[in-house]
């Protein structure tokens, strides 16, 4: 977790200002929210023979012929999310809170991130557990804030009771994060002093907000007093506290804290007239901070570009948003910036989009992608390049570009274009090592609507396996993904994999999570399955997961009715190490 300080109190505060159903209160400690504290695995009781998830048979039917609801097509929500209305079926708020506390937000996997956004922004029935609407709303607020979705968080805050001091504090934090300092400080003033019975972390956060408002008002003494109040509430040294100390003596802050720099911390440094080095910002900045800086029109261009790239790496902004930032802030003219800098990548990207000569255009695209790979956001860069690549026609003069075009189309989900380029590339190589037909297998894995028999393309990777051109780890990952997607895995692939030991590395969750995941998928508990898949795969997504975790996650998503997402997850697991043609 990059910044759990405030998160541990959101629901605690609301629990003290709003009624809580006894069934929830007995089993749910809000102060555990987003902490590293592990809860014991819940003891699952055997289901009753007849429950709410079973439709009773008619008197004349045998009991064994009862129709289970999980076998019926779910009723889809009308909010455009493409998710079922009963998204949170089988999940209570306490379990929801526990799972969210244990996963990386926002997820680093593009597939899981897209699923996550659909979950957190969907307008469906909340999890069960009595009168939980306000508690669930508080959790969503924190998730939106941590994901960098401050505008959406503001919309949710507007729906909450203005009389709550907790809501006022959270609204003030949100507005200050968005750069709306006058509005944020007005919200903080309306909220008043926090009640004495509020948890210390929230009281400390309120003190920091008070210090920020004092700083922008030019009241150095009040800023220093706010810093002391925050320390009395247990807040440890942060960049924000260092900024308040500097303001109190009329100095500019010199950030020495090695802790995560939150969005509010940064706004305090900004109010103090200080700066944070981009390298420190990228290393220590919370996703919400990087996302806010990327989208804030007042962020200086020299800071905006590296912040935007850092936010894109953390999925705090979308590839399309990064592309728009590049277009607005890249200097015009030839790409002459220093190599491997955000400015250079922005110049290359814009130059590739405006170039009309195909030969020059493909070279610019390839240069941008190469630098983006080194910077750590290759998949995002591929998606950003789709608009420029779509104008390129397959001709022999640029035959070398075919593989790059496949990658771009695959990342963008344009599978027909990827197939077209793969078939074109097959005509350009001199023998099997120059062919691109093995990409057809990966395209068919990713595409949930692949035409024809998707098994037909597997013989291309069979040939690579037989000739020893597949890395042993990749070979096992291919077999794992195919098996999870219920392919008939070709015998040569199994035999080739069996000749090498199964890789033991990668993230594997604690005991009990895999069985919980399988159980949720079997019951088609959609939201529960997604959260458990995120926990199962770990902080680095499909590419960094253990083989067992990878296979079980793909299998669970598919079984829960999320096959397109399961296939994209399989694509992510294989893409980085997929064999590239030697002729490239």
Coordinates of C-alpha atoms in Angstrom, one line a residue:
X1 CA 0.0 0.0 0.0
X2 CA 1.5 3.3 -1.0
X3 CA -0.4 5.7 1.3
X4 CA -2.8 4.1 3.8
X5 CA -2.6 6.9 6.4
X6 CA -6.0 8.5 5.9
X7 CA -7.7 5.4 4.5
X8 CA -7.8 3.7 7.9
X9 CA -10.3 6.2 9.2
X10 CA -12.8 6.8 6.5
X11 CA -15.4 4.2 7.5
X12 CA -14.5 4.6 11.2
X13 CA -15.5 8.2 11.1
X14 CA -18.7 7.5 9.3
X15 CA -19.5 4.6 11.6
X16 CA -19.5 7.2 14.5
X17 CA -21.8 9.6 12.6
X18 CA -24.2 7.2 10.9
X19 CA -26.2 4.2 12.2
X20 CA -24.6 0.8 11.7
X21 CA -26.5 -2.4 11.5
X22 CA -25.7 -4.8 14.5
X23 CA -24.8 -7.6 12.1
X24 CA -22.1 -5.5 10.6
X25 CA -20.8 -3.8 13.8
X26 CA -20.2 -7.1 15.5
X27 CA -17.8 -8.4 12.8
X28 CA -16.3 -5.3 11.4
X29 CA -13.6 -3.0 12.9
X30 CA -13.4 0.1 10.6
X31 CA -10.1 1.1 12.1
X32 CA -8.6 -1.9 10.3
X33 CA -9.4 -0.3 6.9
X34 CA -6.4 -0.4 4.5
X35 CA -4.0 -1.3 7.3
X36 CA -1.4 -4.1 7.0
X37 CA -3.1 -6.0 9.8
X38 CA -4.2 -9.4 8.6
X39 CA -7.5 -10.8 9.7
X40 CA -8.0 -14.5 10.3
X41 CA -9.6 -16.4 7.4
X42 CA -13.4 -16.4 7.8
X43 CA -14.8 -19.8 8.8
X44 CA -17.2 -20.8 6.0
X45 CA -20.2 -22.8 7.0
X46 CA -21.7 -25.4 4.7
X47 CA -24.6 -23.9 2.7
X48 CA -28.1 -24.9 3.7
X49 CA -29.9 -27.3 1.3
X50 CA -32.3 -24.6 0.3
X51 CA -31.2 -20.9 0.3
X52 CA -31.7 -17.7 -1.5
X53 CA -29.4 -18.7 -4.4
X54 CA -31.6 -21.7 -5.3
X55 CA -35.0 -21.7 -7.0
X56 CA -37.1 -24.4 -5.4
X57 CA -38.4 -27.1 -7.8
X58 CA -42.1 -27.5 -8.3
X59 CA -43.9 -30.2 -6.3
X60 CA -43.7 -32.6 -9.2
X61 CA -40.0 -32.2 -9.8
X62 CA -37.2 -34.1 -8.2
X63 CA -35.1 -32.1 -5.8
X64 CA -32.0 -32.9 -7.8
X65 CA -33.4 -31.0 -10.7
X66 CA -33.6 -27.6 -8.9
X67 CA -32.4 -24.7 -11.0
X68 CA -29.6 -22.7 -9.4
X69 CA -29.5 -19.0 -10.1
X70 CA -25.9 -19.2 -10.9
X71 CA -26.8 -21.1 -14.0
X72 CA -29.1 -18.3 -15.3
X73 CA -27.9 -15.3 -17.3
X74 CA -27.4 -12.4 -14.8
X75 CA -29.6 -9.3 -15.1
X76 CA -27.2 -6.6 -16.4
X77 CA -27.0 -3.1 -14.8
X78 CA -28.3 -0.2 -16.8
X79 CA -25.3 2.1 -16.1
X80 CA -23.3 1.1 -19.1
X81 CA -20.7 -0.8 -17.1
X82 CA -21.4 -4.1 -18.7
X83 CA -21.6 -5.7 -15.3
X84 CA -24.5 -7.5 -13.6
X85 CA -26.9 -5.6 -11.4
X86 CA -26.2 -8.0 -8.5
X87 CA -22.5 -7.2 -8.9
X88 CA -21.7 -7.6 -5.2
X89 CA -23.8 -10.7 -4.6
X90 CA -22.3 -12.9 -1.9
X91 CA -20.1 -10.1 -0.5
X92 CA -20.8 -8.1 2.7
X93 CA -19.2 -4.7 3.5
X94 CA -16.8 -6.2 6.1
X95 CA -15.3 -8.6 3.6
X96 CA -15.3 -5.9 0.9
X97 CA -13.3 -3.7 3.3
X98 CA -10.9 -6.5 4.1
X99 CA -10.1 -7.3 0.5
X100 CA -9.7 -3.7 -0.6
X101 CA -7.2 -3.2 2.3
X102 CA -5.0 -6.0 0.9
X103 CA -4.8 -5.1 -2.8
X104 CA -2.8 -2.5 -4.7
X105 CA -5.0 0.4 -5.8
X106 CA -5.1 1.2 -8.6
X107 CA -4.1 -2.2 -10.0
X108 CA -0.9 -2.3 -12.1
X109 CA -2.5 -4.8 -14.6
X110 CA -4.3 -2.9 -17.4
X111 CA -6.9 -5.6 -17.6
X112 CA -7.6 -5.7 -13.9
X113 CA -7.5 -1.9 -13.8
X114 CA -10.2 -1.7 -16.5
X115 CA -12.3 -4.2 -14.5
X116 CA -11.6 -2.3 -11.2
X117 CA -12.8 1.0 -12.7
X118 CA -16.0 -0.7 -13.9
X119 CA -16.5 -2.0 -10.4
X120 CA -15.9 1.2 -8.4
X121 CA -17.8 3.5 -10.7
X122 CA -20.8 1.2 -11.3
X123 CA -24.2 2.3 -10.0
X124 CA -25.5 -1.0 -8.7
X125 CA -26.8 -2.5 -5.4
X126 CA -24.1 -2.3 -2.7
X127 CA -22.8 -5.3 -0.8
X128 CA -25.0 -6.8 1.9
X129 CA -24.9 -6.3 5.6
X130 CA -27.8 -4.2 6.7
X131 CA -27.8 -0.4 6.4
X132 CA -24.5 -0.2 4.6
X133 CA -25.0 2.5 1.9
X134 CA -23.0 5.2 3.7
X135 CA -20.3 2.8 4.7
X136 CA -19.9 1.5 1.2
X137 CA -20.0 5.1 -0.1
X138 CA -17.1 5.9 2.1
X139 CA -15.1 3.0 0.9
X140 CA -15.8 4.0 -2.7
X141 CA -14.7 7.6 -1.9
X142 CA -11.3 6.4 -0.6
X143 CA -10.8 4.0 -3.6
X144 CA -11.6 6.8 -6.1
X145 CA -9.3 9.2 -4.3
X146 CA -6.5 6.7 -4.2
X147 CA -7.0 5.8 -7.9
X148 CA -6.6 9.5 -8.8
X149 CA -10.3 9.8 -9.8
X150 CA -10.9 13.0 -7.8
X151 CA -13.6 14.4 -10.1
X152 CA -15.6 11.2 -9.6
X153 CA -14.9 11.3 -5.9
X154 CA -16.3 14.9 -5.8
X155 CA -19.5 13.8 -7.5
X156 CA -20.0 11.1 -4.9
X157 CA -19.2 13.5 -2.0
X158 CA -21.9 15.8 -3.3
X159 CA -24.5 13.1 -2.6
X160 CA -23.5 12.7 1.1
X161 CA -25.0 14.7 4.0
X162 CA -23.3 18.1 4.2
X163 CA -23.9 18.2 8.0
X164 CA -21.3 15.5 8.6
X165 CA -17.9 16.8 9.7
X166 CA -16.3 13.7 8.1
X167 CA -17.8 14.6 4.8
X168 CA -16.6 18.2 5.1
X169 CA -13.1 17.0 5.8
X170 CA -13.0 14.6 2.9
X171 CA -14.6 17.2 0.6
X172 CA -12.0 19.7 1.6
X173 CA -9.2 17.2 1.0
X174 CA -10.6 16.4 -2.4
X175 CA -11.0 20.0 -3.5
X176 CA -7.5 21.0 -2.3
X177 CA -6.2 18.0 -4.2
X178 CA -7.9 19.3 -7.4
X179 CA -6.2 22.7 -6.8
X180 CA -9.4 24.4 -5.7
X181 CA -7.9 25.9 -2.5
X182 CA -10.6 28.5 -1.8
X183 CA -13.4 26.0 -2.2
X184 CA -11.5 23.4 -0.1
X185 CA -10.8 25.8 2.7
X186 CA -14.4 26.9 2.7
X187 CA -15.4 23.2 3.1
X188 CA -12.9 22.8 6.0
X189 CA -14.3 25.9 7.7
X190 CA -17.9 24.6 7.4
X191 CA -16.8 21.2 8.8
X192 CA -15.5 23.0 11.9
X193 CA -13.3 21.4 14.5
X194 CA -13.3 17.6 14.5
X195 CA -15.3 16.1 17.4
X196 CA -13.2 14.7 20.2
X197 CA -14.4 11.1 19.6
X198 CA -13.1 11.0 16.0
X199 CA -10.1 8.7 15.4
X200 CA -6.7 10.2 15.7
X201 CA -5.7 9.7 12.0
X202 CA -8.7 11.7 10.8
X203 CA -8.1 14.4 13.4
X204 CA -4.5 14.6 12.2
X205 CA -5.7 14.9 8.6
X206 CA -8.0 17.7 9.7
X207 CA -5.1 19.5 11.3
X208 CA -3.0 19.2 8.2
X209 CA -5.9 20.7 6.1
X210 CA -6.2 23.5 8.6
X211 CA -2.5 24.1 8.3
X212 CA -2.8 24.3 4.5
X213 CA -5.6 26.9 4.7
X214 CA -3.5 28.9 7.2
X215 CA -0.6 28.8 4.8
X216 CA -2.5 30.0 1.8
X217 CA -3.9 32.8 4.0
X218 CA -0.4 33.9 5.0
X219 CA -0.8 32.9 8.7
X220 CA 2.5 31.4 9.5
X221 CA 1.8 31.0 13.3
X222 CA -1.4 29.1 12.6
X223 CA 0.4 26.8 10.2
X224 CA 3.0 26.0 12.8
X225 CA 0.3 25.4 15.4
X226 CA -1.5 23.0 13.0
X227 CA 1.8 21.0 12.6
X228 CA 2.0 20.6 16.3
X229 CA -1.6 19.5 16.5
X230 CA -1.0 16.9 13.8
X231 CA 2.0 15.5 15.7
X232 CA -0.1 15.3 18.9
X233 CA -2.6 13.2 17.0
X234 CA 0.2 10.7 16.1
X235 CA 1.2 11.9 12.6
X236 CA 4.8 11.0 11.8
X237 CA 7.2 13.0 9.7
X238 CA 5.8 13.6 6.2
X239 CA 6.6 16.0 3.4
X240 CA 3.4 17.9 4.5
X241 CA 4.6 18.3 8.1
X242 CA 8.0 19.5 6.9
X243 CA 6.3 22.0 4.7
X244 CA 4.2 23.4 7.6
X245 CA 7.4 23.6 9.8
X246 CA 9.1 25.6 7.0
X247 CA 6.0 27.9 6.6
X248 CA 6.0 28.6 10.3
X249 CA 9.5 30.1 10.2
X250 CA 9.2 31.8 6.7
X251 CA 11.4 29.3 4.9
X252 CA 11.0 27.0 1.9
X253 CA 10.7 23.3 2.7
X254 CA 13.6 21.0 2.1
X255 CA 11.9 17.6 1.7
X256 CA 13.9 14.8 3.4
X257 CA 11.2 12.4 4.3
X258 CA 11.5 9.0 2.5
X259 CA 7.8 8.3 3.0
X260 CA 5.1 8.3 0.2
X261 CA 4.3 11.9 -0.8
X262 CA 0.5 12.3 -0.7
X263 CA -1.5 14.7 -2.8
X264 CA -2.1 16.9 0.3
X265 CA 1.6 16.8 1.2
X266 CA 2.4 18.1 -2.3
X267 CA -0.2 20.9 -2.1
X268 CA 1.4 22.0 1.2
X269 CA 4.9 22.0 -0.3
X270 CA 3.5 24.1 -3.2
X271 CA 1.8 26.5 -0.7
X272 CA 5.2 26.9 1.0
X273 CA 6.9 27.9 -2.2
X274 CA 8.9 24.7 -2.3
X275 CA 9.4 22.1 -5.1
X276 CA 9.9 18.4 -5.3
X277 CA 12.4 17.0 -7.6
X278 CA 10.8 15.0 -10.4
X279 CA 12.9 11.9 -9.6
X280 CA 11.7 12.0 -6.0
X281 CA 8.1 12.6 -7.1
X282 CA 8.1 9.6 -9.4
X283 CA 9.7 7.4 -6.7
X284 CA 7.6 8.5 -3.7
X285 CA 4.5 10.1 -5.2
X286 CA 1.1 8.5 -4.5
X287 CA -0.9 7.5 -7.6
X288 CA -3.5 10.2 -6.6
X289 CA -0.7 12.8 -6.6
X290 CA 0.8 11.9 -10.0
X291 CA -2.7 11.7 -11.5
X292 CA -3.7 15.1 -10.2
X293 CA -0.5 16.7 -11.4
X294 CA -0.9 15.2 -14.8
X295 CA -4.4 16.6 -15.2
X296 CA -4.1 19.9 -13.4
X297 CA -3.8 22.7 -16.0
X298 CA -1.7 24.7 -13.6
X299 CA 1.1 22.1 -13.3
X300 CA 4.3 23.4 -14.9
X301 CA 5.1 21.6 -18.2
X302 CA 8.5 20.5 -16.9
X303 CA 6.7 18.7 -14.1
X304 CA 3.6 17.7 -15.9
X305 CA 5.2 15.4 -18.5
X306 CA 7.2 13.2 -16.0
X307 CA 4.2 13.2 -13.6
X308 CA 1.9 12.1 -16.4
X309 CA 4.2 9.3 -17.4
X310 CA 4.5 8.2 -13.8
X311 CA 0.7 8.3 -13.4
X312 CA 0.3 6.2 -16.6
X313 CA 2.7 3.6 -15.2
X314 CA 0.5 3.3 -12.1
X315 CA -2.7 3.4 -14.1
X316 CA -3.7 6.6 -12.4
X317 CA -4.4 8.1 -15.8
X318 CA -5.3 6.4 -19.1
X319 CA -3.1 6.1 -22.1
X320 CA -5.5 8.4 -24.0
X321 CA -5.0 11.0 -21.2
X322 CA -1.3 10.7 -21.5
X323 CA -1.5 11.1 -25.3
X324 CA -3.6 14.3 -24.9
X325 CA -1.0 15.7 -22.4
X326 CA 1.8 14.9 -24.9
X327 CA -0.1 16.7 -27.7
X328 CA -0.7 19.8 -25.6
X329 CA 2.8 20.1 -24.1
X330 CA 5.3 18.7 -26.5
X331 CA 7.3 21.4 -28.2
X332 CA 6.8 21.5 -32.0
X333 CA 9.6 20.8 -34.5
X334 CA 12.0 17.9 -34.7
X335 CA 12.4 15.6 -31.7
X336 CA 15.5 17.1 -30.3
X337 CA 15.2 16.6 -26.6
X338 CA 17.7 14.6 -24.5
X339 CA 17.3 10.8 -25.0
X340 CA 15.1 8.9 -22.5
X341 CA 13.3 11.9 -21.1
X342 CA 9.6 12.6 -20.9
X343 CA 10.1 15.7 -23.2
X344 CA 11.8 13.6 -25.8
X345 CA 9.1 10.9 -25.8
X346 CA 6.4 13.5 -26.1
X347 CA 8.2 15.0 -29.1
X348 CA 8.6 11.6 -30.8
X349 CA 4.9 10.8 -30.2
X350 CA 3.6 14.1 -31.6
X351 CA 6.1 13.9 -34.5
X352 CA 4.9 10.4 -35.4
X353 CA 1.3 11.5 -35.4
X354 CA 1.8 14.5 -37.7
X355 CA 4.3 12.9 -40.1
X356 CA 2.9 12.0 -43.5
X357 CA 5.7 10.0 -45.1
X358 CA 5.2 6.3 -44.2
X359 CA 8.9 5.4 -43.9
X360 CA 9.6 8.3 -41.6
X361 CA 6.4 7.7 -39.6
X362 CA 7.1 4.1 -38.8
X363 CA 10.6 5.0 -37.7
X364 CA 9.3 7.7 -35.3
X365 CA 6.7 5.3 -33.9
X366 CA 9.4 2.6 -33.3
X367 CA 11.7 5.2 -31.6
X368 CA 8.9 6.3 -29.4
X369 CA 8.0 2.8 -28.4
X370 CA 11.7 1.8 -27.7
X371 CA 12.1 4.7 -25.4
X372 CA 8.8 4.0 -23.7
X373 CA 9.8 0.4 -23.1
X374 CA 12.9 1.6 -21.3
X375 CA 10.7 4.0 -19.3
X376 CA 8.4 1.2 -18.2
X377 CA 5.1 1.9 -19.9
X378 CA 5.4 -0.1 -23.1
X379 CA 1.8 -1.4 -23.2
X380 CA 0.4 2.1 -22.6
X381 CA 2.6 3.5 -25.3
X382 CA 1.5 0.8 -27.8
X383 CA -2.2 1.8 -27.2
X384 CA -1.3 5.5 -27.6
X385 CA 0.3 4.7 -31.0
X386 CA -2.8 3.1 -32.5
X387 CA -4.0 6.3 -34.1
X388 CA -0.7 6.9 -35.9
X389 CA -0.2 3.2 -36.8
X390 CA -3.7 2.9 -38.3
X391 CA -2.7 5.2 -41.2
X392 CA 0.1 2.8 -42.2
X393 CA -0.6 0.4 -45.1
X394 CA 1.2 -2.9 -45.4
X395 CA 3.8 -2.6 -48.2
X396 CA 7.1 -4.4 -48.7
X397 CA 9.1 -1.2 -48.3
X398 CA 8.2 -1.2 -44.6
X399 CA 7.9 -4.9 -44.1
X400 CA 10.0 -4.7 -40.9
X401 CA 7.3 -2.7 -39.3
X402 CA 4.7 -5.5 -39.4
X403 CA 5.6 -6.9 -36.0
X404 CA 5.4 -3.5 -34.4
X405 CA 2.0 -3.0 -36.1
X406 CA 0.8 -6.3 -34.6
X407 CA 1.9 -5.3 -31.1
X408 CA 0.1 -1.9 -31.5
X409 CA -3.1 -3.5 -32.7
X410 CA -3.0 -6.2 -30.0
X411 CA -2.6 -3.7 -27.2
X412 CA -5.4 -1.6 -28.6
X413 CA -7.7 -4.6 -28.9
X414 CA -7.9 -4.3 -32.7
X415 CA -7.6 -8.0 -33.4
X416 CA -8.6 -8.1 -37.0
X417 CA -5.9 -5.5 -37.8
X418 CA -3.4 -7.6 -35.8
X419 CA -4.3 -10.7 -37.9
X420 CA -3.9 -8.7 -41.1
X421 CA -0.5 -7.6 -40.2
X422 CA 0.5 -11.1 -39.0
X423 CA -0.5 -12.6 -42.4
X424 CA 1.3 -9.8 -44.2
X425 CA 4.4 -10.4 -42.1
X426 CA 4.3 -14.1 -43.0
X427 CA 4.9 -13.2 -46.6
X428 CA 7.9 -11.0 -45.8
X429 CA 10.2 -13.3 -43.9
X430 CA 12.8 -15.7 -45.2
X431 CA 11.8 -18.9 -43.5
X432 CA 10.3 -19.7 -40.1
X433 CA 12.6 -17.4 -38.1
X434 CA 11.3 -14.4 -40.2
X435 CA 7.7 -15.4 -40.1
X436 CA 5.2 -13.7 -37.8
X437 CA 2.5 -16.4 -37.8
X438 CA 3.1 -17.4 -34.2
X439 CA 1.5 -14.0 -33.3
X440 CA -1.8 -15.5 -34.6
X441 CA -1.9 -17.8 -31.5
X442 CA -1.5 -14.9 -29.1
X443 CA -4.1 -12.9 -31.0
X444 CA -6.6 -15.8 -30.8
X445 CA -5.9 -16.1 -27.0
X446 CA -6.7 -12.4 -26.5
X447 CA -9.7 -12.2 -28.7
X448 CA -12.9 -13.5 -27.2
X449 CA -14.6 -13.3 -30.6
X450 CA -11.9 -15.0 -32.6
X451 CA -13.3 -16.4 -35.9
X452 CA -13.1 -20.0 -36.8
X453 CA -11.3 -22.7 -34.8
X454 CA -8.9 -20.8 -32.5
X455 CA -7.0 -24.0 -32.0
X456 CA -5.8 -23.9 -35.6
X457 CA -3.2 -21.2 -34.8
X458 CA -1.6 -23.3 -32.0
X459 CA 0.5 -25.3 -34.4
X460 CA 2.7 -22.2 -35.0
X461 CA 3.8 -22.2 -31.4
X462 CA 4.0 -26.0 -31.4
X463 CA 6.7 -25.6 -34.1
X464 CA 8.6 -23.1 -31.9
X465 CA 8.4 -25.4 -29.0
X466 CA 9.6 -28.4 -30.9
X467 CA 12.6 -26.4 -32.3
X468 CA 13.5 -25.1 -28.8
X469 CA 12.7 -21.5 -29.6
X470 CA 10.4 -20.9 -26.6
X471 CA 11.9 -19.9 -23.3
X472 CA 11.1 -22.6 -20.6
X473 CA 9.3 -20.1 -18.4
X474 CA 7.2 -18.9 -21.4
X475 CA 6.5 -22.4 -22.4
X476 CA 5.0 -23.2 -19.0
X477 CA 3.1 -19.9 -19.0
X478 CA 1.6 -20.7 -22.4
X479 CA 0.5 -24.2 -21.2
X480 CA -1.0 -22.6 -18.0
X481 CA -2.9 -19.9 -19.9
X482 CA -4.3 -22.4 -22.5
X483 CA -5.3 -24.9 -19.9
X484 CA -7.1 -22.1 -17.8
X485 CA -9.0 -21.0 -20.9
X486 CA -10.1 -24.6 -21.5
X487 CA -8.1 -25.3 -24.7
X488 CA -7.1 -28.8 -25.7
X489 CA -3.4 -28.1 -25.2
X490 CA -1.4 -29.8 -28.0
X491 CA 0.6 -32.8 -26.8
X492 CA 3.9 -31.4 -28.2
X493 CA 3.5 -28.3 -25.9
X494 CA 2.8 -30.5 -22.9
X495 CA 5.8 -32.7 -23.7
X496 CA 8.1 -29.7 -24.2
X497 CA 6.9 -28.2 -20.9
X498 CA 7.3 -31.5 -19.1
X499 CA 11.0 -31.6 -20.0
X500 CA 11.8 -28.5 -18.0
X501 CA 11.0 -27.9 -14.3
X502 CA 8.0 -25.6 -13.6
X503 CA 9.1 -22.2 -12.6
X504 CA 8.8 -21.6 -8.8
X505 CA 9.0 -17.8 -8.8
X506 CA 6.2 -15.3 -8.9
X507 CA 3.6 -14.0 -6.4
X508 CA 1.5 -16.6 -4.7
X509 CA -1.2 -15.5 -2.1
X510 CA -1.6 -16.9 1.4
X511 CA -3.3 -20.2 2.1
X512 CA -7.1 -20.0 1.6
X513 CA -7.3 -17.3 -1.1
X514 CA -7.2 -19.7 -4.0
X515 CA -10.1 -21.8 -2.7
X516 CA -12.0 -18.6 -1.8
X517 CA -11.5 -17.4 -5.4
X518 CA -12.7 -20.7 -6.9
X519 CA -15.8 -20.7 -4.6
X520 CA -16.7 -17.1 -5.6
X521 CA -16.3 -17.8 -9.3
X522 CA -18.4 -21.0 -9.0
X523 CA -21.2 -18.9 -7.5
X524 CA -20.7 -16.2 -10.1
X525 CA -20.1 -13.6 -7.5
X526 CA -18.7 -11.1 -10.0
X527 CA -17.3 -8.3 -7.8
X528 CA -16.0 -10.8 -5.2
X529 CA -14.3 -12.8 -7.9
X530 CA -12.5 -9.7 -9.4
X531 CA -11.3 -8.5 -6.0
X532 CA -10.0 -12.0 -5.1
X533 CA -8.3 -12.2 -8.5
X534 CA -6.5 -8.9 -7.9
X535 CA -5.4 -10.3 -4.5
X536 CA -4.3 -13.6 -6.0
X537 CA -2.2 -12.1 -8.8
X538 CA -0.4 -9.7 -6.5
X539 CA 1.1 -6.2 -7.0
X540 CA 2.6 -6.9 -10.4
X541 CA -0.4 -8.4 -12.1
X542 CA -0.4 -11.4 -14.5
X543 CA 3.2 -11.0 -15.6
X544 CA 4.6 -11.3 -12.0
X545 CA 2.3 -14.0 -10.7
X546 CA 3.1 -17.6 -9.8
X547 CA 1.9 -20.1 -12.4
X548 CA -0.7 -21.5 -10.0
X549 CA -2.1 -18.0 -9.2
X550 CA -2.1 -17.1 -12.9
X551 CA -4.0 -20.1 -14.0
X552 CA -6.5 -19.9 -11.1
X553 CA -7.2 -16.2 -11.7
X554 CA -7.9 -16.7 -15.5
X555 CA -10.0 -19.8 -14.8
X556 CA -12.0 -17.9 -12.1
X557 CA -12.8 -14.9 -14.3
X558 CA -13.8 -17.1 -17.2
X559 CA -16.1 -19.2 -14.9
X560 CA -17.7 -16.1 -13.4
X561 CA -18.7 -15.0 -16.9
X562 CA -15.9 -12.5 -17.6
X563 CA -14.2 -14.4 -20.4
X564 CA -13.1 -11.3 -22.4
X565 CA -11.2 -10.1 -19.3
X566 CA -9.8 -13.6 -18.6
X567 CA -8.4 -13.7 -22.2
X568 CA -6.9 -10.2 -21.9
X569 CA -5.3 -11.3 -18.6
X570 CA -3.8 -14.3 -20.5
X571 CA -2.5 -12.0 -23.2
X572 CA -0.8 -9.8 -20.5
X573 CA 0.8 -12.9 -19.0
X574 CA 2.5 -13.8 -22.3
X575 CA 3.0 -10.6 -24.2
X576 CA 6.2 -9.3 -22.6
X577 CA 8.1 -12.5 -23.2
X578 CA 6.5 -13.5 -26.5
X579 CA 9.2 -14.3 -29.1
X580 CA 9.9 -11.5 -31.4
X581 CA 11.1 -12.2 -35.0
X582 CA 14.9 -12.2 -35.4
X583 CA 14.6 -10.1 -38.6
X584 CA 13.4 -7.2 -36.4

